[in-house]
């Protein structure tokens, strides 16, 4: 059943968040993100390998609010939490994960599928430590980063246990974790789309191999509401709720989205 997301008028009320009002297109950019993934235009590539994910939960450091989103950072000083395979030539080290979400469930994801928004999207950010000595250098190179994108879907009957650990930490935000295994946030279904893109926040560098999981994870309304309680602003400033922290869709230009599934 084609789930229609968002009545037309609610989509017309799509926010243009001040964060993005400035012309944040990269002059001469040819591989910007996010994009709409038109399912029927994606090309099945039988040579794509399964993505192999091996995370060590003890590499988890802390959760914090960086003014764009909240992120959980990992110790990336060794090859302890890595991904390999999929469209990737090398193995990539997990650096951090974060989310993008909307003020209401009609929108919030950065990527769309057949022009449909999800209420939120998780990004797990990895860098190519095989080829580049530092993360900062990898950020500037075409094969420097690999980001796994996972859509979040609201289902009031499905409370996501793993996500709740993060939600419980949000009020404190500056929160130390003992262990957290982010693979619990990734759907077991192996199907994904992949394309060459960019960071979706400054510096917007065209250094990301995007791996977008086809299946969303399901979370309950209260868990998403907890995201919307966060603030863009710091103490003493006039409070601005942290919502709609997603970049507008970018032109596909001369790119093909490949799928790992038929
Ligand atoms: N939304 S996204 O996944 O595309 C993304 C934006 C920024 C990053 S970063 O943390 O790698 C980073 C990179 C350079 C400077 C600061 C942070 S990842
Ligand atoms: Zn992101």
PDB file of C-alpha atoms and ligand atoms in Angstrom:
ATOM      1  CA  UNK A   1       0.000   0.000   0.000  1.00  0.00           C
ATOM      2  CA  UNK A   2       1.475   3.322  -0.982  1.00  0.00           C
ATOM      3  CA  UNK A   3       1.490   5.216   2.272  1.00  0.00           C
ATOM      4  CA  UNK A   4       0.728   8.844   1.471  1.00  0.00           C
ATOM      5  CA  UNK A   5       2.847  10.978   3.731  1.00  0.00           C
ATOM      6  CA  UNK A   6       1.737  14.479   4.470  1.00  0.00           C
ATOM      7  CA  UNK A   7      -1.286  16.079   2.886  1.00  0.00           C
ATOM      8  CA  UNK A   8      -0.253  18.483   0.074  1.00  0.00           C
ATOM      9  CA  UNK A   9      -0.899  21.567   2.207  1.00  0.00           C
ATOM     10  CA  UNK A  10       1.274  20.290   5.064  1.00  0.00           C
ATOM     11  CA  UNK A  11       4.128  19.727   2.595  1.00  0.00           C
ATOM     12  CA  UNK A  12       3.721  23.319   1.354  1.00  0.00           C
ATOM     13  CA  UNK A  13       4.350  24.398   4.947  1.00  0.00           C
ATOM     14  CA  UNK A  14       7.784  22.725   4.741  1.00  0.00           C
ATOM     15  CA  UNK A  15      10.065  24.917   6.846  1.00  0.00           C
ATOM     16  CA  UNK A  16      13.010  26.747   5.321  1.00  0.00           C
ATOM     17  CA  UNK A  17      15.082  26.719   8.434  1.00  0.00           C
ATOM     18  CA  UNK A  18      17.287  29.797   9.085  1.00  0.00           C
ATOM     19  CA  UNK A  19      20.220  27.383   9.270  1.00  0.00           C
ATOM     20  CA  UNK A  20      19.759  26.826   5.510  1.00  0.00           C
ATOM     21  CA  UNK A  21      18.350  30.173   4.386  1.00  0.00           C
ATOM     22  CA  UNK A  22      21.829  31.342   3.302  1.00  0.00           C
ATOM     23  CA  UNK A  23      22.629  30.027  -0.183  1.00  0.00           C
ATOM     24  CA  UNK A  24      24.296  26.886   1.114  1.00  0.00           C
ATOM     25  CA  UNK A  25      24.848  25.428  -2.329  1.00  0.00           C
ATOM     26  CA  UNK A  26      28.479  24.822  -3.077  1.00  0.00           C
ATOM     27  CA  UNK A  27      29.373  26.860  -6.188  1.00  0.00           C
ATOM     28  CA  UNK A  28      30.286  24.233  -8.798  1.00  0.00           C
ATOM     29  CA  UNK A  29      28.971  21.424  -6.591  1.00  0.00           C
ATOM     30  CA  UNK A  30      28.172  18.332  -8.670  1.00  0.00           C
ATOM     31  CA  UNK A  31      27.535  15.731  -5.940  1.00  0.00           C
ATOM     32  CA  UNK A  32      25.597  17.434  -3.150  1.00  0.00           C
ATOM     33  CA  UNK A  33      23.388  15.744  -0.540  1.00  0.00           C
ATOM     34  CA  UNK A  34      20.647  15.017   0.406  1.00  0.00           C
ATOM     35  CA  UNK A  35      18.719  13.834  -2.683  1.00  0.00           C
ATOM     36  CA  UNK A  36      15.373  12.264  -3.468  1.00  0.00           C
ATOM     37  CA  UNK A  37      15.814   8.528  -4.157  1.00  0.00           C
ATOM     38  CA  UNK A  38      13.411   7.649  -7.009  1.00  0.00           C
ATOM     39  CA  UNK A  39      13.054   3.908  -6.401  1.00  0.00           C
ATOM     40  CA  UNK A  40      12.313   3.019 -10.039  1.00  0.00           C
ATOM     41  CA  UNK A  41      15.347   5.012 -11.288  1.00  0.00           C
ATOM     42  CA  UNK A  42      17.794   3.223  -8.981  1.00  0.00           C
ATOM     43  CA  UNK A  43      19.928   0.614 -10.751  1.00  0.00           C
ATOM     44  CA  UNK A  44      20.471  -2.848  -9.220  1.00  0.00           C
ATOM     45  CA  UNK A  45      24.229  -3.552  -9.092  1.00  0.00           C
ATOM     46  CA  UNK A  46      24.913  -7.307  -8.639  1.00  0.00           C
ATOM     47  CA  UNK A  47      28.567  -6.534  -7.844  1.00  0.00           C
ATOM     48  CA  UNK A  48      27.634  -4.617  -4.671  1.00  0.00           C
ATOM     49  CA  UNK A  49      28.720  -6.655  -1.643  1.00  0.00           C
ATOM     50  CA  UNK A  50      26.812  -6.978   1.622  1.00  0.00           C
ATOM     51  CA  UNK A  51      27.822  -4.261   4.074  1.00  0.00           C
ATOM     52  CA  UNK A  52      29.782  -5.726   6.996  1.00  0.00           C
ATOM     53  CA  UNK A  53      29.309  -3.812  10.257  1.00  0.00           C
ATOM     54  CA  UNK A  54      31.438  -4.579  13.330  1.00  0.00           C
ATOM     55  CA  UNK A  55      31.146  -2.108  16.183  1.00  0.00           C
ATOM     56  CA  UNK A  56      32.808  -2.415  19.588  1.00  0.00           C
ATOM     57  CA  UNK A  57      30.311  -0.897  22.088  1.00  0.00           C
ATOM     58  CA  UNK A  58      33.145   0.088  24.454  1.00  0.00           C
ATOM     59  CA  UNK A  59      34.416   2.620  21.871  1.00  0.00           C
ATOM     60  CA  UNK A  60      31.379   4.751  22.719  1.00  0.00           C
ATOM     61  CA  UNK A  61      32.448   8.016  24.398  1.00  0.00           C
ATOM     62  CA  UNK A  62      29.721  10.608  25.069  1.00  0.00           C
ATOM     63  CA  UNK A  63      26.602  12.303  23.764  1.00  0.00           C
ATOM     64  CA  UNK A  64      26.453  16.063  23.218  1.00  0.00           C
ATOM     65  CA  UNK A  65      24.586  18.838  21.458  1.00  0.00           C
ATOM     66  CA  UNK A  66      26.707  20.516  18.744  1.00  0.00           C
ATOM     67  CA  UNK A  67      24.130  23.169  17.860  1.00  0.00           C
ATOM     68  CA  UNK A  68      22.949  21.281  14.734  1.00  0.00           C
ATOM     69  CA  UNK A  69      21.903  17.965  16.262  1.00  0.00           C
ATOM     70  CA  UNK A  70      22.848  15.745  19.169  1.00  0.00           C
ATOM     71  CA  UNK A  71      25.633  13.337  18.439  1.00  0.00           C
ATOM     72  CA  UNK A  72      27.273  10.331  20.051  1.00  0.00           C
ATOM     73  CA  UNK A  73      31.020  10.211  19.503  1.00  0.00           C
ATOM     74  CA  UNK A  74      33.271   7.171  19.375  1.00  0.00           C
ATOM     75  CA  UNK A  75      36.944   6.523  20.028  1.00  0.00           C
ATOM     76  CA  UNK A  76      38.293   6.272  16.462  1.00  0.00           C
ATOM     77  CA  UNK A  77      41.988   5.987  17.424  1.00  0.00           C
ATOM     78  CA  UNK A  78      42.076   2.350  16.218  1.00  0.00           C
ATOM     79  CA  UNK A  79      40.128  -0.020  13.941  1.00  0.00           C
ATOM     80  CA  UNK A  80      37.729  -1.162  16.651  1.00  0.00           C
ATOM     81  CA  UNK A  81      34.378  -0.030  15.240  1.00  0.00           C
ATOM     82  CA  UNK A  82      34.432  -0.397  11.478  1.00  0.00           C
ATOM     83  CA  UNK A  83      32.383  -1.054   8.349  1.00  0.00           C
ATOM     84  CA  UNK A  84      33.662  -2.784   5.201  1.00  0.00           C
ATOM     85  CA  UNK A  85      32.186  -4.201   1.983  1.00  0.00           C
ATOM     86  CA  UNK A  86      29.080  -2.731   0.384  1.00  0.00           C
ATOM     87  CA  UNK A  87      30.234  -0.139  -2.187  1.00  0.00           C
ATOM     88  CA  UNK A  88      33.408   0.567  -0.179  1.00  0.00           C
ATOM     89  CA  UNK A  89      36.981  -0.104  -1.414  1.00  0.00           C
ATOM     90  CA  UNK A  90      38.471   0.177   2.076  1.00  0.00           C
ATOM     91  CA  UNK A  91      37.278  -0.279   5.646  1.00  0.00           C
ATOM     92  CA  UNK A  92      36.009   2.861   7.383  1.00  0.00           C
ATOM     93  CA  UNK A  93      36.114   3.765  11.095  1.00  0.00           C
ATOM     94  CA  UNK A  94      33.035   4.904  13.038  1.00  0.00           C
ATOM     95  CA  UNK A  95      33.483   8.490  14.267  1.00  0.00           C
ATOM     96  CA  UNK A  96      29.999   9.573  15.410  1.00  0.00           C
ATOM     97  CA  UNK A  97      26.315   9.229  14.789  1.00  0.00           C
ATOM     98  CA  UNK A  98      23.589  11.873  14.893  1.00  0.00           C
ATOM     99  CA  UNK A  99      20.034  12.479  13.743  1.00  0.00           C
ATOM    100  CA  UNK A 100      17.954  14.943  11.674  1.00  0.00           C
ATOM    101  CA  UNK A 101      14.263  15.416  12.449  1.00  0.00           C
ATOM    102  CA  UNK A 102      11.228  17.629  11.928  1.00  0.00           C
ATOM    103  CA  UNK A 103       8.883  19.653  14.118  1.00  0.00           C
ATOM    104  CA  UNK A 104       6.074  17.266  13.050  1.00  0.00           C
ATOM    105  CA  UNK A 105       6.020  13.722  11.673  1.00  0.00           C
ATOM    106  CA  UNK A 106       5.251  14.963   8.122  1.00  0.00           C
ATOM    107  CA  UNK A 107       8.929  15.694   7.492  1.00  0.00           C
ATOM    108  CA  UNK A 108      12.347  15.554   9.148  1.00  0.00           C
ATOM    109  CA  UNK A 109      14.498  13.171   7.109  1.00  0.00           C
ATOM    110  CA  UNK A 110      17.192  14.560   4.795  1.00  0.00           C
ATOM    111  CA  UNK A 111      16.837  11.976   2.028  1.00  0.00           C
ATOM    112  CA  UNK A 112      13.389  11.190   0.624  1.00  0.00           C
ATOM    113  CA  UNK A 113      12.192   8.019  -1.127  1.00  0.00           C
ATOM    114  CA  UNK A 114       9.856   8.649  -4.062  1.00  0.00           C
ATOM    115  CA  UNK A 115       9.528  12.204  -2.649  1.00  0.00           C
ATOM    116  CA  UNK A 116       8.318  10.847   0.693  1.00  0.00           C
ATOM    117  CA  UNK A 117       9.830  12.290   3.891  1.00  0.00           C
ATOM    118  CA  UNK A 118      10.329  10.187   7.002  1.00  0.00           C
ATOM    119  CA  UNK A 119       9.981  11.931  10.379  1.00  0.00           C
ATOM    120  CA  UNK A 120      13.697  11.505  11.115  1.00  0.00           C
ATOM    121  CA  UNK A 121      16.974  10.088   9.750  1.00  0.00           C
ATOM    122  CA  UNK A 122      20.002   8.624  11.552  1.00  0.00           C
ATOM    123  CA  UNK A 123      23.504   9.168  10.135  1.00  0.00           C
ATOM    124  CA  UNK A 124      26.418   6.953  11.190  1.00  0.00           C
ATOM    125  CA  UNK A 125      29.593   8.738  10.072  1.00  0.00           C
ATOM    126  CA  UNK A 126      32.736   6.744   9.198  1.00  0.00           C
ATOM    127  CA  UNK A 127      36.103   7.784   7.742  1.00  0.00           C
ATOM    128  CA  UNK A 128      38.724   6.076   5.575  1.00  0.00           C
ATOM    129  CA  UNK A 129      41.618   5.597   8.007  1.00  0.00           C
ATOM    130  CA  UNK A 130      43.293   3.155   5.610  1.00  0.00           C
ATOM    131  CA  UNK A 131      44.105   5.911   3.098  1.00  0.00           C
ATOM    132  CA  UNK A 132      44.017   9.129   5.209  1.00  0.00           C
ATOM    133  CA  UNK A 133      46.017   9.809   8.404  1.00  0.00           C
ATOM    134  CA  UNK A 134      43.347  11.977  10.027  1.00  0.00           C
ATOM    135  CA  UNK A 135      39.559  12.470   9.928  1.00  0.00           C
ATOM    136  CA  UNK A 136      40.084  16.122   8.985  1.00  0.00           C
ATOM    137  CA  UNK A 137      41.959  15.090   5.847  1.00  0.00           C
ATOM    138  CA  UNK A 138      39.408  12.386   4.974  1.00  0.00           C
ATOM    139  CA  UNK A 139      36.636  15.023   5.127  1.00  0.00           C
ATOM    140  CA  UNK A 140      38.243  16.777   2.147  1.00  0.00           C
ATOM    141  CA  UNK A 141      38.612  13.713  -0.123  1.00  0.00           C
ATOM    142  CA  UNK A 142      36.132  12.095  -2.514  1.00  0.00           C
ATOM    143  CA  UNK A 143      36.472   8.660  -0.869  1.00  0.00           C
ATOM    144  CA  UNK A 144      37.141  10.007   2.608  1.00  0.00           C
ATOM    145  CA  UNK A 145      33.812   9.377   4.346  1.00  0.00           C
ATOM    146  CA  UNK A 146      31.030   6.786   4.359  1.00  0.00           C
ATOM    147  CA  UNK A 147      27.720   7.613   6.034  1.00  0.00           C
ATOM    148  CA  UNK A 148      25.022   5.010   6.703  1.00  0.00           C
ATOM    149  CA  UNK A 149      21.574   6.608   6.600  1.00  0.00           C
ATOM    150  CA  UNK A 150      18.691   4.952   8.449  1.00  0.00           C
ATOM    151  CA  UNK A 151      15.130   6.295   8.255  1.00  0.00           C
ATOM    152  CA  UNK A 152      13.019   6.491  11.417  1.00  0.00           C
ATOM    153  CA  UNK A 153       9.318   5.762  11.166  1.00  0.00           C
ATOM    154  CA  UNK A 154       6.777   6.399  13.947  1.00  0.00           C
ATOM    155  CA  UNK A 155       4.702   3.465  15.089  1.00  0.00           C
ATOM    156  CA  UNK A 156       3.014   4.150  18.429  1.00  0.00           C
ATOM    157  CA  UNK A 157       3.029   0.410  19.158  1.00  0.00           C
ATOM    158  CA  UNK A 158       6.767   0.001  18.732  1.00  0.00           C
ATOM    159  CA  UNK A 159       8.959   1.387  21.473  1.00  0.00           C
ATOM    160  CA  UNK A 160      12.604   1.095  20.314  1.00  0.00           C
ATOM    161  CA  UNK A 161      14.652  -0.249  23.239  1.00  0.00           C
ATOM    162  CA  UNK A 162      18.056   0.776  21.867  1.00  0.00           C
ATOM    163  CA  UNK A 163      16.906   4.304  21.041  1.00  0.00           C
ATOM    164  CA  UNK A 164      15.472   4.692  24.551  1.00  0.00           C
ATOM    165  CA  UNK A 165      19.013   4.554  25.981  1.00  0.00           C
ATOM    166  CA  UNK A 166      19.799   7.728  23.984  1.00  0.00           C
ATOM    167  CA  UNK A 167      16.447   9.358  24.768  1.00  0.00           C
ATOM    168  CA  UNK A 168      17.020   8.830  28.508  1.00  0.00           C
ATOM    169  CA  UNK A 169      20.365  10.637  28.166  1.00  0.00           C
ATOM    170  CA  UNK A 170      18.967  13.649  26.274  1.00  0.00           C
ATOM    171  CA  UNK A 171      17.893  15.814  29.238  1.00  0.00           C
ATOM    172  CA  UNK A 172      21.456  15.753  30.510  1.00  0.00           C
ATOM    173  CA  UNK A 173      22.887  15.717  26.961  1.00  0.00           C
ATOM    174  CA  UNK A 174      26.461  16.117  28.217  1.00  0.00           C
ATOM    175  CA  UNK A 175      26.255  12.491  29.205  1.00  0.00           C
ATOM    176  CA  UNK A 176      28.915   9.885  29.615  1.00  0.00           C
ATOM    177  CA  UNK A 177      28.030   6.427  28.304  1.00  0.00           C
ATOM    178  CA  UNK A 178      29.543   3.250  29.574  1.00  0.00           C
ATOM    179  CA  UNK A 179      28.733   1.193  26.472  1.00  0.00           C
ATOM    180  CA  UNK A 180      26.374   1.611  23.511  1.00  0.00           C
ATOM    181  CA  UNK A 181      26.252  -0.556  20.394  1.00  0.00           C
ATOM    182  CA  UNK A 182      24.843   1.570  17.513  1.00  0.00           C
ATOM    183  CA  UNK A 183      24.243  -1.536  15.371  1.00  0.00           C
ATOM    184  CA  UNK A 184      21.013  -1.896  17.386  1.00  0.00           C
ATOM    185  CA  UNK A 185      19.819   1.205  15.453  1.00  0.00           C
ATOM    186  CA  UNK A 186      20.453  -0.389  12.036  1.00  0.00           C
ATOM    187  CA  UNK A 187      17.718  -2.579  10.471  1.00  0.00           C
ATOM    188  CA  UNK A 188      18.719  -6.236   9.969  1.00  0.00           C
ATOM    189  CA  UNK A 189      17.407  -6.138   6.369  1.00  0.00           C
ATOM    190  CA  UNK A 190      20.597  -5.898   4.245  1.00  0.00           C
ATOM    191  CA  UNK A 191      19.017  -3.879   1.401  1.00  0.00           C
ATOM    192  CA  UNK A 192      20.453  -0.397   0.709  1.00  0.00           C
ATOM    193  CA  UNK A 193      20.830   2.296  -1.923  1.00  0.00           C
ATOM    194  CA  UNK A 194      24.223   3.939  -2.482  1.00  0.00           C
ATOM    195  CA  UNK A 195      25.408   7.078  -4.278  1.00  0.00           C
ATOM    196  CA  UNK A 196      28.276   9.589  -4.254  1.00  0.00           C
ATOM    197  CA  UNK A 197      27.347  12.698  -2.238  1.00  0.00           C
ATOM    198  CA  UNK A 198      28.398  15.274   0.319  1.00  0.00           C
ATOM    199  CA  UNK A 199      28.099  16.360   3.930  1.00  0.00           C
ATOM    200  CA  UNK A 200      24.702  17.949   4.496  1.00  0.00           C
ATOM    201  CA  UNK A 201      26.039  20.548   6.949  1.00  0.00           C
ATOM    202  CA  UNK A 202      28.999  22.904   6.517  1.00  0.00           C
ATOM    203  CA  UNK A 203      31.656  22.344   5.152  1.00  0.00           C
ATOM    204  CA  UNK A 204      29.325  20.451   2.690  1.00  0.00           C
ATOM    205  CA  UNK A 205      32.393  18.755   1.194  1.00  0.00           C
ATOM    206  CA  UNK A 206      31.809  16.180  -1.572  1.00  0.00           C
ATOM    207  CA  UNK A 207      33.509  13.379   0.306  1.00  0.00           C
ATOM    208  CA  UNK A 208      30.670  11.024   1.296  1.00  0.00           C
ATOM    209  CA  UNK A 209      29.778   7.593  -0.052  1.00  0.00           C
ATOM    210  CA  UNK A 210      26.145   7.414   1.088  1.00  0.00           C
ATOM    211  CA  UNK A 211      24.680   4.045   2.059  1.00  0.00           C
ATOM    212  CA  UNK A 212      20.938   4.484   2.669  1.00  0.00           C
ATOM    213  CA  UNK A 213      19.146   1.489   4.231  1.00  0.00           C
ATOM    214  CA  UNK A 214      15.905   0.617   2.464  1.00  0.00           C
ATOM    215  CA  UNK A 215      14.011  -0.416   5.646  1.00  0.00           C
ATOM    216  CA  UNK A 216      13.293   2.164   8.365  1.00  0.00           C
ATOM    217  CA  UNK A 217      13.527   1.472  12.091  1.00  0.00           C
ATOM    218  CA  UNK A 218      10.315   2.000  14.056  1.00  0.00           C
ATOM    219  CA  UNK A 219      10.205   4.273  17.099  1.00  0.00           C
ATOM    220  CA  UNK A 220       7.305   5.564  19.174  1.00  0.00           C
ATOM    221  CA  UNK A 221       5.970   9.126  19.262  1.00  0.00           C
ATOM    222  CA  UNK A 222       7.376   9.892  22.727  1.00  0.00           C
ATOM    223  CA  UNK A 223      10.876   8.990  21.587  1.00  0.00           C
ATOM    224  CA  UNK A 224      10.687  11.481  18.694  1.00  0.00           C
ATOM    225  CA  UNK A 225       9.115  14.092  20.970  1.00  0.00           C
ATOM    226  CA  UNK A 226      12.199  13.795  23.179  1.00  0.00           C
ATOM    227  CA  UNK A 227      14.375  14.900  20.207  1.00  0.00           C
ATOM    228  CA  UNK A 228      12.127  17.962  19.762  1.00  0.00           C
ATOM    229  CA  UNK A 229      12.736  19.044  23.364  1.00  0.00           C
ATOM    230  CA  UNK A 230      16.389  19.770  22.565  1.00  0.00           C
ATOM    231  CA  UNK A 231      17.464  23.340  21.894  1.00  0.00           C
ATOM    232  CA  UNK A 232      19.529  25.018  19.162  1.00  0.00           C
ATOM    233  CA  UNK A 233      20.324  27.743  21.678  1.00  0.00           C
ATOM    234  CA  UNK A 234      22.592  27.758  24.705  1.00  0.00           C
ATOM    235  CA  UNK A 235      21.872  28.899  28.266  1.00  0.00           C
ATOM    236  CA  UNK A 236      20.724  32.510  28.562  1.00  0.00           C
ATOM    237  CA  UNK A 237      19.729  32.802  24.873  1.00  0.00           C
ATOM    238  CA  UNK A 238      16.068  32.958  23.865  1.00  0.00           C
ATOM    239  CA  UNK A 239      15.084  29.285  23.550  1.00  0.00           C
ATOM    240  CA  UNK A 240      14.787  27.867  20.011  1.00  0.00           C
ATOM    241  CA  UNK A 241      13.629  24.228  19.855  1.00  0.00           C
ATOM    242  CA  UNK A 242      15.974  22.002  17.877  1.00  0.00           C
ATOM    243  CA  UNK A 243      13.661  20.891  15.046  1.00  0.00           C
ATOM    244  CA  UNK A 244      13.768  20.879  11.234  1.00  0.00           C
ATOM    245  CA  UNK A 245      17.561  20.462  11.234  1.00  0.00           C
ATOM    246  CA  UNK A 246      17.570  18.955   7.740  1.00  0.00           C
ATOM    247  CA  UNK A 247      19.050  20.402   4.543  1.00  0.00           C
ATOM    248  CA  UNK A 248      16.819  20.972   1.480  1.00  0.00           C
ATOM    249  CA  UNK A 249      17.022  18.394  -1.327  1.00  0.00           C
ATOM    250  CA  UNK A 250      19.866  18.909  -3.817  1.00  0.00           C
ATOM    251  CA  UNK A 251      19.880  18.274  -7.606  1.00  0.00           C
ATOM    252  CA  UNK A 252      20.837  14.715  -8.646  1.00  0.00           C
ATOM    253  CA  UNK A 253      22.827  16.078 -11.622  1.00  0.00           C
ATOM    254  CA  UNK A 254      24.876  13.412 -13.381  1.00  0.00           C
ATOM    255  CA  UNK A 255      24.508  10.684 -10.739  1.00  0.00           C
ATOM    256  CA  UNK A 256      22.977   7.222 -10.586  1.00  0.00           C
ATOM    257  CA  UNK A 257      21.676   5.705  -7.357  1.00  0.00           C
ATOM    258  CA  UNK A 258      22.552   2.006  -7.182  1.00  0.00           C
ATOM    259  CA  UNK A 259      20.602  -0.579  -5.192  1.00  0.00           C
ATOM    260  CA  UNK A 260      21.947  -3.718  -3.534  1.00  0.00           C
ATOM    261  CA  UNK A 261      18.598  -5.452  -4.124  1.00  0.00           C
ATOM    262  CA  UNK A 262      16.328  -6.231  -7.089  1.00  0.00           C
TER     263      UNK A 262
HETATM  264  N1  LIG B   1      24.802  15.169   8.025  1.00  0.00           N
HETATM  265  S1  LIG B   1      26.138  14.472   7.561  1.00  0.00           S
HETATM  266  O1  LIG B   1      26.146  13.072   7.948  1.00  0.00           O
HETATM  267  O2  LIG B   1      26.317  14.712   6.146  1.00  0.00           O
HETATM  268  C1  LIG B   1      27.471  15.189   8.371  1.00  0.00           C
HETATM  269  C2  LIG B   1      27.728  16.504   8.549  1.00  0.00           C
HETATM  270  C3  LIG B   1      28.943  16.747   9.257  1.00  0.00           C
HETATM  271  C4  LIG B   1      29.561  15.600   9.585  1.00  0.00           C
HETATM  272  S2  LIG B   1      31.042  15.394  10.393  1.00  0.00           S
HETATM  273  O3  LIG B   1      30.796  15.129  11.742  1.00  0.00           O
HETATM  274  O4  LIG B   1      31.708  14.326   9.712  1.00  0.00           O
HETATM  275  C5  LIG B   1      31.966  16.819  10.253  1.00  0.00           C
HETATM  276  C6  LIG B   1      32.749  16.997   9.137  1.00  0.00           C
HETATM  277  C7  LIG B   1      33.526  18.149   9.026  1.00  0.00           C
HETATM  278  C8  LIG B   1      33.498  19.103  10.043  1.00  0.00           C
HETATM  279  C9  LIG B   1      32.689  18.896  11.169  1.00  0.00           C
HETATM  280  C10 LIG B   1      31.905  17.742  11.265  1.00  0.00           C
HETATM  281  S3  LIG B   1      28.692  14.265   9.065  1.00  0.00           S
HETATM  282 ZN1  LIG B   2      23.609  14.081   9.157  1.00  0.00          ZN
END
